[in-house]
Amino acid sequence: AQSVTQPDIHITVSEGASLELRCNYSYGATPYLFWYVQSPGQGLQLLLKYFSGDTLVQGIKGFEAEFKRSQSSFNLRKPSVHWSDAAEYFCAVGPYGGATNKLIFGTGTLLAVQP
Amino acid sequence: EAQVTQNPRYLITVTGKKLTVTCSQNMNHEYMSWYRQDPGLGLRQIYYSMNVEVTDKGDVPEGYKVSRKEKRNFPLILESPSPNQTSLYFCASSFRRTSTDTQYFGPGTRLTVL
């Protein structure tokens, strides 16, 4: 069955430090991969997505992610974290069965940023 | 401004009292869906709709109903809410049903059922 694992429930980094959020997926074929961010009290905003081609994808807010098929991973990175990056981050995979646009979400990683 | 709106944003109700959470999008999207978000479980799809009058169950449809009479609106109905439906609900929409289409999420509705 398709699934997404985000091993880190909670991460704290210092402002200005680099960030890597882990995401592993289980999928029968080449997946479509997404990272969403949820700021407190807000809906989910798409950071970036991977469908095919270059395995390093750039997103908004200075984020990037790298697709590694051999490791079934799609880790999110940012070279220098800002206090405004404090939020919950969700990795997601799609499609599911091809019949819908349903996304399979991971359980999320809550990022705290220390001054 | 392109957006997905949900109302209400917060709701506290009691067991068995029927309620409706509205969802509306102004992007002429065909595909709409509802998710619920619970701690440690991520987001799970409740129902989806591929177009007007076309709806189908997602992963956790029990206790919910939906309708799609107009393209822009996709209300979520809880006929007899129970405490296990206390959750954060998100409506989402995309132009088509294919995964390459970006899904846009509403701001969420936090529901508490006492």
mmCIF file of C-alpha atoms in Angstrom:
data_model
loop_
_atom_site.group_PDB
_atom_site.id
_atom_site.type_symbol
_atom_site.label_atom_id
_atom_site.label_comp_id
_atom_site.label_asym_id
_atom_site.label_seq_id
_atom_site.Cartn_x
_atom_site.Cartn_y
_atom_site.Cartn_z
ATOM 1 C CA ALA A 1 0.000 0.000 0.000
ATOM 2 C CA GLN A 2 1.092 3.532 -0.681
ATOM 3 C CA SER A 3 2.382 5.375 2.356
ATOM 4 C CA VAL A 4 4.470 8.327 3.405
ATOM 5 C CA THR A 5 6.699 8.407 6.461
ATOM 6 C CA GLN A 6 8.034 11.505 8.117
ATOM 7 C CA PRO A 7 10.303 10.127 10.834
ATOM 8 C CA ASP A 8 10.710 13.380 12.728
ATOM 9 C CA ILE A 9 7.638 14.531 14.587
ATOM 10 C CA HIS A 10 9.279 17.659 15.954
ATOM 11 C CA ILE A 11 12.483 19.486 15.019
ATOM 12 C CA THR A 12 14.048 22.573 16.543
ATOM 13 C CA VAL A 13 16.689 24.570 14.711
ATOM 14 C CA SER A 14 18.367 27.881 15.356
ATOM 15 C CA GLU A 15 17.626 30.804 13.098
ATOM 16 C CA GLY A 16 20.190 30.905 10.321
ATOM 17 C CA ALA A 17 20.977 27.203 10.564
ATOM 18 C CA SER A 18 20.369 24.776 7.750
ATOM 19 C CA LEU A 19 17.348 22.504 7.710
ATOM 20 C CA GLU A 20 16.556 19.084 6.346
ATOM 21 C CA LEU A 21 13.187 17.425 6.826
ATOM 22 C CA ARG A 22 12.988 13.784 5.947
ATOM 23 C CA CYS A 23 10.337 12.064 3.901
ATOM 24 C CA ASN A 24 10.231 8.443 2.773
ATOM 25 C CA TYR A 25 7.527 6.964 0.634
ATOM 26 C CA SER A 26 6.290 3.581 -0.397
ATOM 27 C CA TYR A 27 4.774 3.506 -3.849
ATOM 28 C CA GLY A 28 4.452 0.980 -6.625
ATOM 29 C CA ALA A 29 5.445 3.277 -9.451
ATOM 30 C CA THR A 30 7.170 6.601 -9.935
ATOM 31 C CA PRO A 31 5.262 8.854 -7.599
ATOM 32 C CA TYR A 32 4.277 12.434 -7.740
ATOM 33 C CA LEU A 33 5.724 14.052 -4.626
ATOM 34 C CA PHE A 34 4.778 17.191 -2.787
ATOM 35 C CA TRP A 35 5.750 19.258 0.206
ATOM 36 C CA TYR A 36 3.154 21.440 1.882
ATOM 37 C CA VAL A 37 3.556 23.878 4.747
ATOM 38 C CA GLN A 38 0.905 24.718 7.301
ATOM 39 C CA SER A 39 1.482 27.874 9.290
ATOM 40 C CA PRO A 40 -0.402 28.255 12.570
ATOM 41 C CA GLY A 41 -4.085 28.824 11.911
ATOM 42 C CA GLN A 42 -3.594 28.616 8.169
ATOM 43 C CA GLY A 43 -4.404 26.155 5.450
ATOM 44 C CA LEU A 44 -1.829 24.132 3.581
ATOM 45 C CA GLN A 45 0.367 25.895 1.073
ATOM 46 C CA LEU A 46 2.278 24.061 -1.628
ATOM 47 C CA LEU A 47 6.029 24.534 -1.291
ATOM 48 C CA LEU A 48 7.175 22.422 -4.208
ATOM 49 C CA LYS A 49 6.379 19.340 -6.234
ATOM 50 C CA TYR A 50 8.171 16.694 -8.230
ATOM 51 C CA PHE A 51 6.702 14.904 -11.201
ATOM 52 C CA SER A 52 9.659 13.974 -13.385
ATOM 53 C CA GLY A 53 12.953 15.246 -14.752
ATOM 54 C CA ASP A 54 15.558 16.992 -12.627
ATOM 55 C CA THR A 55 15.558 15.323 -9.245
ATOM 56 C CA LEU A 56 16.401 18.545 -7.425
ATOM 57 C CA VAL A 57 13.394 20.809 -7.373
ATOM 58 C CA GLN A 58 13.190 24.372 -6.223
ATOM 59 C CA GLY A 59 10.202 25.744 -4.413
ATOM 60 C CA ILE A 60 8.954 28.884 -2.831
ATOM 61 C CA LYS A 61 10.437 30.572 0.228
ATOM 62 C CA GLY A 62 13.928 29.285 -0.555
ATOM 63 C CA PHE A 63 13.106 25.610 -0.103
ATOM 64 C CA GLU A 64 14.333 22.773 -2.266
ATOM 65 C CA ALA A 65 13.867 19.034 -2.255
ATOM 66 C CA GLU A 66 15.715 16.140 -3.798
ATOM 67 C CA PHE A 67 14.094 13.007 -5.128
ATOM 68 C CA LYS A 68 16.207 9.897 -4.572
ATOM 69 C CA ARG A 69 14.589 6.884 -6.129
ATOM 70 C CA SER A 70 17.123 4.442 -4.679
ATOM 71 C CA GLN A 71 16.296 5.592 -1.170
ATOM 72 C CA SER A 72 12.577 6.244 -1.760
ATOM 73 C CA SER A 73 13.125 9.663 -0.268
ATOM 74 C CA PHE A 74 12.114 13.216 -0.970
ATOM 75 C CA ASN A 75 13.813 15.318 1.686
ATOM 76 C CA LEU A 76 13.139 19.014 2.059
ATOM 77 C CA ARG A 77 16.016 21.398 2.628
ATOM 78 C CA LYS A 78 16.688 25.030 3.284
ATOM 79 C CA PRO A 79 20.194 26.471 3.698
ATOM 80 C CA SER A 80 19.283 29.150 6.232
ATOM 81 C CA VAL A 81 16.119 29.043 8.307
ATOM 82 C CA HIS A 82 14.159 32.169 9.194
ATOM 83 C CA TRP A 83 11.915 32.547 12.235
ATOM 84 C CA SER A 84 8.929 32.769 9.885
ATOM 85 C CA ASP A 85 9.607 29.192 8.743
ATOM 86 C CA ALA A 86 8.239 27.857 12.010
ATOM 87 C CA ALA A 87 5.302 25.740 10.901
ATOM 88 C CA GLU A 88 4.236 22.185 10.279
ATOM 89 C CA TYR A 89 5.486 20.527 7.112
ATOM 90 C CA PHE A 90 3.762 17.733 5.292
ATOM 91 C CA CYS A 91 5.139 15.451 2.646
ATOM 92 C CA ALA A 92 2.573 13.892 0.308
ATOM 93 C CA VAL A 93 2.461 11.448 -2.579
ATOM 94 C CA GLY A 94 0.000 10.988 -5.393
ATOM 95 C CA PRO A 95 -1.839 9.772 -7.370
ATOM 96 C CA TYR A 96 -3.574 7.029 -5.538
ATOM 97 C CA GLY A 97 -4.986 4.442 -7.903
ATOM 98 C CA GLY A 98 -5.181 6.978 -10.690
ATOM 99 C CA ALA A 99 -8.880 7.612 -10.172
ATOM 100 C CA THR A 100 -8.680 10.667 -7.987
ATOM 101 C CA ASN A 101 -6.418 13.516 -7.084
ATOM 102 C CA LYS A 102 -6.178 12.173 -3.569
ATOM 103 C CA LEU A 103 -2.892 12.814 -1.853
ATOM 104 C CA ILE A 104 -1.428 10.458 0.722
ATOM 105 C CA PHE A 105 0.027 12.611 3.457
ATOM 106 C CA GLY A 106 2.696 11.927 6.012
ATOM 107 C CA THR A 107 1.996 12.683 9.644
ATOM 108 C CA GLY A 108 3.863 15.964 9.514
ATOM 109 C CA THR A 109 6.986 17.488 11.061
ATOM 110 C CA LEU A 110 6.576 20.431 13.371
ATOM 111 C CA LEU A 111 9.438 22.881 12.992
ATOM 112 C CA ALA A 112 10.367 25.263 15.784
ATOM 113 C CA VAL A 113 12.932 28.007 15.182
ATOM 114 C CA GLN A 114 15.039 29.301 18.050
ATOM 115 C CA PRO A 115 16.302 32.879 17.957
ATOM 116 C CA GLU B 1 -8.013 36.603 -5.465
ATOM 117 C CA ALA B 2 -8.027 32.866 -6.146
ATOM 118 C CA GLN B 3 -9.011 31.069 -3.016
ATOM 119 C CA VAL B 4 -10.850 28.295 -1.245
ATOM 120 C CA THR B 5 -13.053 29.491 1.585
ATOM 121 C CA GLN B 6 -14.571 27.490 4.398
ATOM 122 C CA ASN B 7 -17.200 28.392 6.949
ATOM 123 C CA PRO B 8 -17.321 28.325 9.826
ATOM 124 C CA ARG B 9 -13.666 28.397 10.836
ATOM 125 C CA TYR B 10 -14.445 27.180 14.341
ATOM 126 C CA LEU B 11 -17.429 25.239 15.586
ATOM 127 C CA ILE B 12 -18.342 23.649 18.881
ATOM 128 C CA THR B 13 -21.429 21.486 18.844
ATOM 129 C CA VAL B 14 -23.058 18.612 20.694
ATOM 130 C CA THR B 15 -23.500 14.996 19.757
ATOM 131 C CA GLY B 16 -26.301 14.405 17.294
ATOM 132 C CA LYS B 17 -26.898 17.976 16.182
ATOM 133 C CA LYS B 18 -26.699 18.121 12.404
ATOM 134 C CA LEU B 19 -24.210 20.546 10.953
ATOM 135 C CA THR B 20 -22.851 21.653 7.606
ATOM 136 C CA VAL B 21 -19.415 23.007 6.812
ATOM 137 C CA THR B 22 -19.390 24.980 3.611
ATOM 138 C CA CYS B 23 -16.588 25.090 1.047
ATOM 139 C CA SER B 24 -16.412 27.372 -1.929
ATOM 140 C CA GLN B 25 -13.771 27.987 -4.584
ATOM 141 C CA ASN B 26 -13.602 30.766 -7.148
ATOM 142 C CA MET B 27 -11.169 29.146 -9.577
ATOM 143 C CA ASN B 28 -13.655 27.146 -11.655
ATOM 144 C CA HIS B 29 -12.032 23.940 -10.469
ATOM 145 C CA GLU B 30 -13.594 20.630 -11.365
ATOM 146 C CA TYR B 31 -12.099 18.579 -8.556
ATOM 147 C CA MET B 32 -12.888 19.189 -4.891
ATOM 148 C CA SER B 33 -12.318 17.113 -1.816
ATOM 149 C CA TRP B 34 -12.524 17.068 1.953
ATOM 150 C CA TYR B 35 -9.792 15.961 4.316
ATOM 151 C CA ARG B 36 -9.636 15.630 8.045
ATOM 152 C CA GLN B 37 -6.441 16.199 9.977
ATOM 153 C CA ASP B 38 -5.771 14.423 13.243
ATOM 154 C CA PRO B 39 -2.596 14.444 15.352
ATOM 155 C CA GLY B 40 -0.266 11.646 14.380
ATOM 156 C CA LEU B 41 -2.392 10.668 11.386
ATOM 157 C CA GLY B 42 -1.760 13.470 8.910
ATOM 158 C CA LEU B 43 -4.556 14.318 6.494
ATOM 159 C CA ARG B 44 -7.003 11.690 5.342
ATOM 160 C CA GLN B 45 -9.469 12.097 2.534
ATOM 161 C CA ILE B 46 -13.152 11.909 3.434
ATOM 162 C CA TYR B 47 -14.952 12.478 0.128
ATOM 163 C CA TYR B 48 -14.130 13.876 -3.261
ATOM 164 C CA SER B 49 -15.978 15.179 -6.272
ATOM 165 C CA MET B 50 -14.756 15.114 -9.842
ATOM 166 C CA ASN B 51 -17.458 17.461 -11.085
ATOM 167 C CA VAL B 52 -21.019 18.594 -10.502
ATOM 168 C CA GLU B 53 -23.194 15.736 -9.273
ATOM 169 C CA VAL B 54 -20.193 13.368 -9.213
ATOM 170 C CA THR B 55 -18.998 12.419 -5.754
ATOM 171 C CA ASP B 56 -17.287 9.408 -4.241
ATOM 172 C CA LYS B 57 -15.938 8.143 -0.957
ATOM 173 C CA GLY B 58 -12.392 8.664 0.181
ATOM 174 C CA ASP B 59 -10.648 6.745 2.940
ATOM 175 C CA VAL B 60 -12.758 7.788 5.925
ATOM 176 C CA PRO B 61 -16.307 8.561 4.716
ATOM 177 C CA GLU B 62 -18.281 7.073 7.624
ATOM 178 C CA GLY B 63 -20.503 9.626 9.304
ATOM 179 C CA TYR B 64 -20.207 12.206 6.534
ATOM 180 C CA LYS B 65 -22.191 13.256 3.502
ATOM 181 C CA VAL B 66 -21.400 15.644 0.678
ATOM 182 C CA SER B 67 -23.154 17.184 -2.271
ATOM 183 C CA ARG B 68 -21.993 18.966 -5.412
ATOM 184 C CA LYS B 69 -24.908 20.815 -6.944
ATOM 185 C CA GLU B 70 -22.795 23.698 -8.185
ATOM 186 C CA LYS B 71 -19.245 23.658 -9.435
ATOM 187 C CA ARG B 72 -17.975 26.160 -6.886
ATOM 188 C CA ASN B 73 -19.502 24.656 -3.729
ATOM 189 C CA PHE B 74 -18.837 21.382 -1.950
ATOM 190 C CA PRO B 75 -20.447 21.282 1.511
ATOM 191 C CA LEU B 76 -19.603 18.651 4.105
ATOM 192 C CA ILE B 77 -22.575 17.422 6.108
ATOM 193 C CA LEU B 78 -22.488 15.666 9.458
ATOM 194 C CA GLU B 79 -26.006 14.329 9.981
ATOM 195 C CA SER B 80 -25.382 13.126 13.534
ATOM 196 C CA PRO B 81 -21.973 14.255 14.753
ATOM 197 C CA SER B 82 -20.121 12.210 17.320
ATOM 198 C CA PRO B 83 -17.090 13.059 19.467
ATOM 199 C CA ASN B 84 -14.790 11.002 17.218
ATOM 200 C CA GLN B 85 -15.474 13.528 14.475
ATOM 201 C CA THR B 86 -13.729 16.213 16.469
ATOM 202 C CA SER B 87 -11.006 17.221 14.073
ATOM 203 C CA LEU B 88 -9.570 19.868 11.785
ATOM 204 C CA TYR B 89 -11.223 19.764 8.378
ATOM 205 C CA PHE B 90 -9.785 21.003 5.105
ATOM 206 C CA CYS B 91 -11.442 21.496 1.781
ATOM 207 C CA ALA B 92 -9.252 21.350 -1.309
ATOM 208 C CA SER B 93 -9.740 21.946 -5.006
ATOM 209 C CA SER B 94 -7.829 21.532 -8.246
ATOM 210 C CA PHE B 95 -8.530 22.259 -11.881
ATOM 211 C CA ARG B 96 -8.756 18.592 -12.785
ATOM 212 C CA ARG B 97 -8.523 15.317 -10.949
ATOM 213 C CA THR B 98 -4.994 14.434 -12.063
ATOM 214 C CA SER B 99 -2.237 14.613 -9.490
ATOM 215 C CA THR B 100 -0.197 16.980 -11.623
ATOM 216 C CA ASP B 101 -2.730 19.680 -10.868
ATOM 217 C CA THR B 102 -1.887 21.617 -7.750
ATOM 218 C CA GLN B 103 -4.430 21.290 -4.998
ATOM 219 C CA TYR B 104 -5.422 24.462 -3.203
ATOM 220 C CA PHE B 105 -6.500 24.144 0.395
ATOM 221 C CA GLY B 106 -8.910 26.190 2.415
ATOM 222 C CA PRO B 107 -7.967 27.630 5.813
ATOM 223 C CA GLY B 108 -9.535 24.795 7.750
ATOM 224 C CA THR B 109 -12.504 24.326 10.061
ATOM 225 C CA ARG B 110 -11.813 23.239 13.612
ATOM 226 C CA LEU B 111 -14.758 21.186 14.825
ATOM 227 C CA THR B 112 -15.340 20.072 18.393
ATOM 228 C CA VAL B 113 -18.176 17.663 19.136
ATOM 229 C CA LEU B 114 -19.056 17.385 22.825
#
